[in-house]
XYZ file of C-alpha atoms in Angstrom:
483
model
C 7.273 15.600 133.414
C 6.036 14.095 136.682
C 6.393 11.110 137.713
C 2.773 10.251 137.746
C 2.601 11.681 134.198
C 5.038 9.250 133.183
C 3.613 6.583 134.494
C 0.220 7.230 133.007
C 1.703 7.804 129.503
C 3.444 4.792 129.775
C 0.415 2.864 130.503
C -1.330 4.184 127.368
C -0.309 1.501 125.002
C -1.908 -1.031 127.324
C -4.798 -2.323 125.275
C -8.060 -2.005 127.768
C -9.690 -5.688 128.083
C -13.737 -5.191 129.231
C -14.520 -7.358 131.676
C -15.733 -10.762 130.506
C -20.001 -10.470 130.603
C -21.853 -13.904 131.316
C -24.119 -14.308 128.196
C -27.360 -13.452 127.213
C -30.309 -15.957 126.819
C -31.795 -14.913 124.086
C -35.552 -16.473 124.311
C -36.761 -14.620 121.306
C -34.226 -14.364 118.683
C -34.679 -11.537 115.911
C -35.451 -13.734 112.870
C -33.052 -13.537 109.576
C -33.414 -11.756 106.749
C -32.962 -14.136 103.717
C -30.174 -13.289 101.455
C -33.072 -12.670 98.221
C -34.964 -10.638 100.501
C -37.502 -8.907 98.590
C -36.982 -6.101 96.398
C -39.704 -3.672 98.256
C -38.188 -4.215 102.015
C -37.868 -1.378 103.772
C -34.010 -0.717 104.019
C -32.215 -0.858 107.852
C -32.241 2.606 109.400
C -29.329 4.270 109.432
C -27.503 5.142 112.864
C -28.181 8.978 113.537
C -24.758 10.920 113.635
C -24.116 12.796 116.995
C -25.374 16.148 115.309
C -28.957 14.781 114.731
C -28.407 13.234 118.091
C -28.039 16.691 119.505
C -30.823 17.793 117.873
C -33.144 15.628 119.044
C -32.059 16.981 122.439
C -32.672 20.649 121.699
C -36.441 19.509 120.820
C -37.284 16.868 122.995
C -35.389 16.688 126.345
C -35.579 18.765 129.229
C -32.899 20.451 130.759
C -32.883 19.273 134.407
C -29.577 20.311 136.208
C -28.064 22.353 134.092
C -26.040 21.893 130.811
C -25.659 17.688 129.214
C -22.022 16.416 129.433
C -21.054 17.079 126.026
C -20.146 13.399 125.341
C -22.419 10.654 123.965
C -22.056 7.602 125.939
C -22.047 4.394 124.259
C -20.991 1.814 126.472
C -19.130 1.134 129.868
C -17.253 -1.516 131.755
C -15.361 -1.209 134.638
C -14.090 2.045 135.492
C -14.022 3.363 131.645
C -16.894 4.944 129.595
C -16.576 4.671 125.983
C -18.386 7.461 123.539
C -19.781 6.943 120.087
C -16.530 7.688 118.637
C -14.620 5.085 120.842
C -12.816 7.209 122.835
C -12.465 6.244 126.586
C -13.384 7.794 129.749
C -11.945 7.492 132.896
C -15.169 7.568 135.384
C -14.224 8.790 138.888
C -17.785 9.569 140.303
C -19.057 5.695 139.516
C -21.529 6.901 137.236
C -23.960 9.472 139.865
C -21.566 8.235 142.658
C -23.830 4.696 141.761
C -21.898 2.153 140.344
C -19.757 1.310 142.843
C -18.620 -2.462 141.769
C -17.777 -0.465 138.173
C -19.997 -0.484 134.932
C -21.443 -3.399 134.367
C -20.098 -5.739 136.480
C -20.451 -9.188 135.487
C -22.577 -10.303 138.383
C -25.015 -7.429 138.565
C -25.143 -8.266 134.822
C -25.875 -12.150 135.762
C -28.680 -10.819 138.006
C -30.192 -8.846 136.023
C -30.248 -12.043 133.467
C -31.491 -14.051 136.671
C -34.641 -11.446 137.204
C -35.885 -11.807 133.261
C -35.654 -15.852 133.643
C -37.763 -15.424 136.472
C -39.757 -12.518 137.685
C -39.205 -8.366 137.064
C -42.260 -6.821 138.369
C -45.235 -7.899 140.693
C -48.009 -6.371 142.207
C -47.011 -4.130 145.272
C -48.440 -6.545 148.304
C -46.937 -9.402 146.626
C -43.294 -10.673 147.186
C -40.659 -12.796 145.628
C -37.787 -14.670 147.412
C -35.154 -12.167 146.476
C -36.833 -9.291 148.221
C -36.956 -11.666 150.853
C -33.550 -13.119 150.343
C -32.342 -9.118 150.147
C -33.997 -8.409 153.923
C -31.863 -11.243 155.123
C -28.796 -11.040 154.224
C -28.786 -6.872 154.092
C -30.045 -7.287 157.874
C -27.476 -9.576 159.203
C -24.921 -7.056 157.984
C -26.641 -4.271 160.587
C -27.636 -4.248 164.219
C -30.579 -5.426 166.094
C -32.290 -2.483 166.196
C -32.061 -1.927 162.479
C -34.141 -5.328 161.640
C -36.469 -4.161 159.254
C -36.994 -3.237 156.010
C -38.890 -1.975 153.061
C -36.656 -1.618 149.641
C -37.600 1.226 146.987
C -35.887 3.024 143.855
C -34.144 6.230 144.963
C -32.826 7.718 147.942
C -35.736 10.503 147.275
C -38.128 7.386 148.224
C -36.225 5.799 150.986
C -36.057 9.586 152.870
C -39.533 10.145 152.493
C -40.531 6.673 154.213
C -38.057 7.322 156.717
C -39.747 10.443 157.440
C -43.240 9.247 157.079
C -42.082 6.668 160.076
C -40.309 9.062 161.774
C -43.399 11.293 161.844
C -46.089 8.768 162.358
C -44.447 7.043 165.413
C -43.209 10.265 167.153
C -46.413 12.461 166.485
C -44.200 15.382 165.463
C -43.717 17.250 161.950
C -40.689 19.251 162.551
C -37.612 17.623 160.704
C -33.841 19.324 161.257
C -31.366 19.075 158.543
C -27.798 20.393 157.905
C -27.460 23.859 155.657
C -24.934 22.125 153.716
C -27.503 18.477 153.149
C -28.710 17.095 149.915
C -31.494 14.330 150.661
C -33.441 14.422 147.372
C -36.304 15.851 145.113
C -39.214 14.530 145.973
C -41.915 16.782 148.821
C -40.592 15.592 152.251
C -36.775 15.356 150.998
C -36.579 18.550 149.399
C -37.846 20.026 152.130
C -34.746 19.017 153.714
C -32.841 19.560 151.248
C -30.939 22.889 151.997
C -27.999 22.946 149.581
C -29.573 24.084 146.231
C -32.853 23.956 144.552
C -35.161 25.652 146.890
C -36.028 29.076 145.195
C -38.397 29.227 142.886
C -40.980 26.368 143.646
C -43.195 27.702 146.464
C -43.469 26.826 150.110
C -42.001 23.804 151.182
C -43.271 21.269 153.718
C -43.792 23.013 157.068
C -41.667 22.480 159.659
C -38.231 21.977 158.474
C -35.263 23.392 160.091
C -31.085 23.700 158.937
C -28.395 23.509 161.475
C -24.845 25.243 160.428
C -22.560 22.671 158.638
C -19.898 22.082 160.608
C -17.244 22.805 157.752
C -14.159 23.348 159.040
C -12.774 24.859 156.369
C -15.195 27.359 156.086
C -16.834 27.999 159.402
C -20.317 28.513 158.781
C -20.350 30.950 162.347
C -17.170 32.511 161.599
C -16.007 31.107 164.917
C -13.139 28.816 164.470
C -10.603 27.110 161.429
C -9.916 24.141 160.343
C -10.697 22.755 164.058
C -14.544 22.775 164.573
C -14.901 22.847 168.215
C -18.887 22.464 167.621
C -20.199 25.798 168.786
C -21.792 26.057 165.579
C -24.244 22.557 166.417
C -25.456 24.303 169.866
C -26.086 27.925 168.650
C -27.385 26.296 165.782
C -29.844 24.099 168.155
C -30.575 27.562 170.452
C -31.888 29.060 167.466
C -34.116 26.103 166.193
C -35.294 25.366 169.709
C -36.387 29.300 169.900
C -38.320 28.362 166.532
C -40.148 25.331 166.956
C -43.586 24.724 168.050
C -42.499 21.937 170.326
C -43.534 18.723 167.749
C -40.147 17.748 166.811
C -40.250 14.514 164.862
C -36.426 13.612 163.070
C -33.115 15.065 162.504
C -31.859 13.850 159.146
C -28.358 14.088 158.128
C -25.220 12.435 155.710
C -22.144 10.859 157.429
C -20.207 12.971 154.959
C -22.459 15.685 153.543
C -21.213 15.183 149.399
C -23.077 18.144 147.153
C -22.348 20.195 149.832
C -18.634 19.699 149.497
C -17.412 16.449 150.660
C -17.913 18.302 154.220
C -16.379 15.647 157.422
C -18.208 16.948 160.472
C -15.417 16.583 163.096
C -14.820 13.275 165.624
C -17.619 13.080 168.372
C -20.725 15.504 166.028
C -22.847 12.718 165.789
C -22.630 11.199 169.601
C -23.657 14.986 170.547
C -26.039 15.462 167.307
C -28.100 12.022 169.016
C -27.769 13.506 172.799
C -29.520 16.458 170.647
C -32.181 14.299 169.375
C -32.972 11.998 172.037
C -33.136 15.413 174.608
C -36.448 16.519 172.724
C -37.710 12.845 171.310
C -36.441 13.408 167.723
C -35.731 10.233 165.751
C -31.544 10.518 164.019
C -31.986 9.133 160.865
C -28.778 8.659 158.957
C -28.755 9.097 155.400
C -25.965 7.016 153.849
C -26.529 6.973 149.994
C -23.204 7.535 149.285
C -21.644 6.508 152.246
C -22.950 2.661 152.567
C -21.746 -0.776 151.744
C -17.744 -0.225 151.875
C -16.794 3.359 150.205
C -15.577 5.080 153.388
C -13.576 1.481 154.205
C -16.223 -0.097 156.181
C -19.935 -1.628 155.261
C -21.559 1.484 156.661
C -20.127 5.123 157.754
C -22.064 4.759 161.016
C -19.877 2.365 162.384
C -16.899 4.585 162.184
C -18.821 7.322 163.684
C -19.897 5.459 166.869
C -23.596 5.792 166.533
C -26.692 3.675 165.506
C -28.956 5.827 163.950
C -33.546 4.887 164.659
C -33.462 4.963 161.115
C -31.252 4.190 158.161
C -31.443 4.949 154.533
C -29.482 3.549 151.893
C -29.681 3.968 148.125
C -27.086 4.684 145.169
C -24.679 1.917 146.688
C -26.952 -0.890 146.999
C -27.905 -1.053 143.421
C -24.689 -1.026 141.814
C -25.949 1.602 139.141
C -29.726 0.148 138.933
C -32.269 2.059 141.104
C -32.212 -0.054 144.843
C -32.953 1.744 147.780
C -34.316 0.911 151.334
C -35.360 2.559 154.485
C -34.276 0.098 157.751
C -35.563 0.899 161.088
C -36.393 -1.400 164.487
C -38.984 -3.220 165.066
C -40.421 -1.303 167.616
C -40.637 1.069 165.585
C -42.161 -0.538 162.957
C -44.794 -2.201 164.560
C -46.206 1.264 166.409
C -46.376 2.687 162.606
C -48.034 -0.668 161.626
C -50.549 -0.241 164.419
C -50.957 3.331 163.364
C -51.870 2.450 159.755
C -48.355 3.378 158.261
C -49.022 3.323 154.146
C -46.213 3.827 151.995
C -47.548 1.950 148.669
C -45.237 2.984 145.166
C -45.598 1.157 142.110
C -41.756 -0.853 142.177
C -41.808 -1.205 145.982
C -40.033 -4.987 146.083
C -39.470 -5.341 142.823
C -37.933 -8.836 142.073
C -35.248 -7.634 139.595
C -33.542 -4.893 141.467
C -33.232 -7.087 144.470
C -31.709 -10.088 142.725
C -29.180 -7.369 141.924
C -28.674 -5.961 145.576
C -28.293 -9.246 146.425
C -25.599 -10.082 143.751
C -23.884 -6.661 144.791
C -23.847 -7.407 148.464
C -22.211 -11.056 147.454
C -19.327 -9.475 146.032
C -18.729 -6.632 148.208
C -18.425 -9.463 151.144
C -16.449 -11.774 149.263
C -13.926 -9.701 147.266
C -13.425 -7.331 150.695
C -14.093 -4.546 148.919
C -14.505 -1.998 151.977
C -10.351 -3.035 152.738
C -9.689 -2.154 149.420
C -11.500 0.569 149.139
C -9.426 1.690 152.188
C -6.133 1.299 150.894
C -7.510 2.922 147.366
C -8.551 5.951 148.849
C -5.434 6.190 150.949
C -3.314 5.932 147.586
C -5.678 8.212 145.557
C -5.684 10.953 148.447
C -1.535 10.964 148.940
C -1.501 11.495 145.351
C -4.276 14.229 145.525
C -2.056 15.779 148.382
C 1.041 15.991 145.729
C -1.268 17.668 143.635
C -1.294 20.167 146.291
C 1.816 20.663 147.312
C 2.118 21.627 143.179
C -0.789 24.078 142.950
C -1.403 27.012 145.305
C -4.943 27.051 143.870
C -5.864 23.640 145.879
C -6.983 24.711 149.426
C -8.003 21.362 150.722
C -8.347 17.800 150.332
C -10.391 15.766 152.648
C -12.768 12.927 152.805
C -11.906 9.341 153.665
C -12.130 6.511 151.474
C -12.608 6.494 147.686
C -14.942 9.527 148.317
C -13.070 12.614 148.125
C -13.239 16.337 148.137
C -10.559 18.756 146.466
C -11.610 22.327 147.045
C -9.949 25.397 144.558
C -9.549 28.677 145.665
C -7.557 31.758 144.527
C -5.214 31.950 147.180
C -4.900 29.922 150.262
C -5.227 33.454 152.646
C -8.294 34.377 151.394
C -9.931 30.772 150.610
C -12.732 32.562 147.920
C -13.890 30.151 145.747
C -12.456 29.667 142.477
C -15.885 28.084 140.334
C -14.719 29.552 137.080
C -10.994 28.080 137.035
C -12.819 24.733 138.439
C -15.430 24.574 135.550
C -12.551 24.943 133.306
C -10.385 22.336 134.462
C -13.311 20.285 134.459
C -13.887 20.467 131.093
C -10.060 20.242 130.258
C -10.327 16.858 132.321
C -13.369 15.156 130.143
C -11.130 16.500 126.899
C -8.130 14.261 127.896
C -10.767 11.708 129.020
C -11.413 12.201 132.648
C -15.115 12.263 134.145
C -14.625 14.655 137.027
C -17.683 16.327 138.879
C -17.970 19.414 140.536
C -19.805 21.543 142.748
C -19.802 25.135 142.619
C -21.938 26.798 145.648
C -22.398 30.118 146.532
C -20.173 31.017 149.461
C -19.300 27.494 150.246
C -16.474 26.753 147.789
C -15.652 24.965 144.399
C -15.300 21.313 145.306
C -14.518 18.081 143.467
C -16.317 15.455 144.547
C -13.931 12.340 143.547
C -14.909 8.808 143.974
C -14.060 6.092 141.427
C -15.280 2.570 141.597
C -14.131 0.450 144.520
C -12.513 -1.912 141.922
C -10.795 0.955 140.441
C -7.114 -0.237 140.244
C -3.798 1.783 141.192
C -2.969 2.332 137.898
C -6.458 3.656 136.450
C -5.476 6.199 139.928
C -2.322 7.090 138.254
C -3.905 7.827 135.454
C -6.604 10.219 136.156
C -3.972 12.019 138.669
C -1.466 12.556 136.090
C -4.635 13.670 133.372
C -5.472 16.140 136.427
C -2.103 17.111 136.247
C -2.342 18.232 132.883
C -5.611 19.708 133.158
C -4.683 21.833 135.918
C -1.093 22.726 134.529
C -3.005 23.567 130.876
C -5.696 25.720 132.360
C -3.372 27.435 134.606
C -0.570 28.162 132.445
C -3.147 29.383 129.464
C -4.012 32.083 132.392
C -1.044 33.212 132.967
C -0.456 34.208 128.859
C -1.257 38.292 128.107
């Protein structure tokens, strides 16, 4: 048994204490039944068991990315999810890589309290002093030329203004993205959207162009190995540049590119990726869903990267598992698309209750120093992911910094081919012994984990989903070896 086995089975008589919730105001109370309730009330439904659950899902929901975990989640605090049966769940993707303060966390549950007090929803040209209050404080946390603001729901949303503003003030259409880049669903993010989901649904927005991803460990040009030396950004730029009819208008791209693989582009990309842009007028905007507000070990991923990007998106991290995005550019540039007649109108643009809860999420990110720990997490849960390593011939890589990681499985280490099927399996074998684990499985780019637990997540929840991978990974593997 290993060590980190031990230690998680020792910690399994450790009863699990939810984090303390600030109560509810309850301003319209359900009124009581009295005890001689009459004879002809309708009896209390009875709670559906997971089968007619699962039927209701067959009929009525649609199937849109694949198969539905096969667990029913009833509730969640901290890093844990609990299902209908009680069992727990170790979560380490924070919910869709969202809730990054843990379920639930007391404050963003306070907020949300807060917002139905006060105000949820107003009509789109009106605002309430917590959008404002949001601007503020998320502002002073950037540069001066990222001073303005407009907050939305998804990081679908916050792409598409920043390419609306990015088209509008340069004049151009065309829009470069990475082969490896995930940027959302919706028209103008799809579009740039190169990593899955573009057969099948027609023509896309015209105009958009994919550089190779600089993936070291599987170089896209067949060039180099596990030292990108870049050749692959300026053949990639000779070939675009041979393509385009000369109206460039953004190059959009993710400080760590996450459903692509957890894919690092190597020290000093991005200071030639903006020489790039600024040669031929392009706006850089940076696309830091997962990346923002203290996962990598600093507020944003840009300042470890030496860059300010003319436009900045942020999304899942902001809202602390409710949908908060926003789009932050200069104010020059802002005021040319004002003058121009920029209109991006949506029906929750500055909505009152999601920014009372950006706001409470940015308050305890700044004063529980949450991007140190989240520094010295990461640093733990990678070592241990590196043991895991040393262990299993079928991990070819770890990489990523902070709490978001990348594991990659192969069949052998010489060859590097993907290993999907073994990595579906251990997946599964993980949510069996009560890990969440999520993976991606691409077509000649690999089998990846994507790994990154709450930034409250403590050592020893670490220990314990390493030593459940442990298992997972010895199980599957040793079942494969039987005749």
């Amino acid at each position: 048994m290993t060590n980190l086995a031990q230690h998680w089975r020792q910690g399994q008589d450790k009863e699990v204490v939810p984090s303390t919730l600030h109560p509810m105001l309850d301003t319209n109370p359900v009124p009581q039944v009295p005890e001689s309730a009459p004879s002809d009330c309708t009896p209390p439904a009875q709670t559906p068991s997971n089968e007619e659950l699962w039927e209701i899902v067959d009929h009525h929901l649609i199937r849109y990315g694949g198969s539905f975990a096969p667990r029913l989640i009833e509730r969640a605090r901290g890093s844990y999810l609990y299902d209908r049966q009680g069992r727990k769940i170790l979560d380490f993707t924070s919910g869709q890589m969202c809730a990054t303060l843990g379920h639930n966390h007391p404050d963003v549950v306070q907020a949300i309290h807060k917002a139905c007090e006060g105000v949820l929803h107003l009509f789109s040209g009106m605002l309430s002093p917590s959008v404002i209050e949001l601007a503020d404080t998320l502002c002073k946390l950037l540069p001066p030329t990222l001073q303005k603001a407009i907050f939305l729901n998804t990081g679908s949303e916050a792409n598409e203004a920043a390419l609306r503003l990015a088209k509008l003030h340069t004049g151009g259409f065309e829009v470069v993205g990475l082969s490896a880049s995930w940027h959302g669903m919706t028209a103008g993010a799809s579009a740039s959207t190169f990593v899955a989901a573009r057969k099948g649904y027609g023509p896309t927005i015209p105009g958009n162009f994919a550089l190779p991803t600089p993936n070291c460990y599987r170089c896209p040009v067949r060039h180099c190995q596990d030292q990108c030396d870049m050749t692959c950004l300026a053949v990639g730029f000779e070939l675009i540049d041979s393509q385009s009819v000369g109206s460039y208008a953004a190059l959009m791209v993710e400080p760590i590119l996450s459903a692509g693989g957890i894919i690092e582009p190597p020290e000093g990309y991005f200071q030639r990726l903006q020489d790039y842009c600024r040669e031929r007028g392009m706006l850089l905007i940076l696309d830091e869903a997962q990346t923002a507000f203290g996962r990598l070990g600093s507020f944003f991923a840009f300042e470890q990267l030496g860059i300010v990007p003319d436009i900045l998106t942020l999304s899942k991290t902001l809202g602390g598992g409710l949908p908060l995005a926003a789009t932050v550019t200069s104010a020059d540039i802002e005021a040319d698309c004002y003058d121009k007649g920029f209109l991006y109108y949506t029906s929750h643009v500055s909505d009152p209750m999601p920014a009372e809860v950006g706001l409470a999420v940015l308050r305890v990110l700044t004063t529980q120093n949450l991007t140190e720990r989240a520094a010295t997490m990461g640093a733990y849960l990678k070592a241990g992911l590196l043991k895991l390593k040393d262990r299993y011939e079928v991990i070819g890589d770890v990489r990523g910094r902070g709490l978001l990681l990348g594991v990659e499985l192969v069949k052998d280490r010489e060859s590097r081919t993907p290993n999907p099927d073994l990595g579906a399996t251990i997946t599964r074998r993980c949510m069996e012994l009560g890990l969440s684990m999520n993976i991606t499985a691409l077509p000649n780019m690999g089998s990846v984990w994507r790994i990154a637990p709450p930034l409250t997540v403590t050592q020893e929840e670490l220990d314990e989903g390493l030593a459940i991978l442990d298992q997972a990974m010895s199980d599957c593997l040793t079942a494969g070896q039987r005749p």
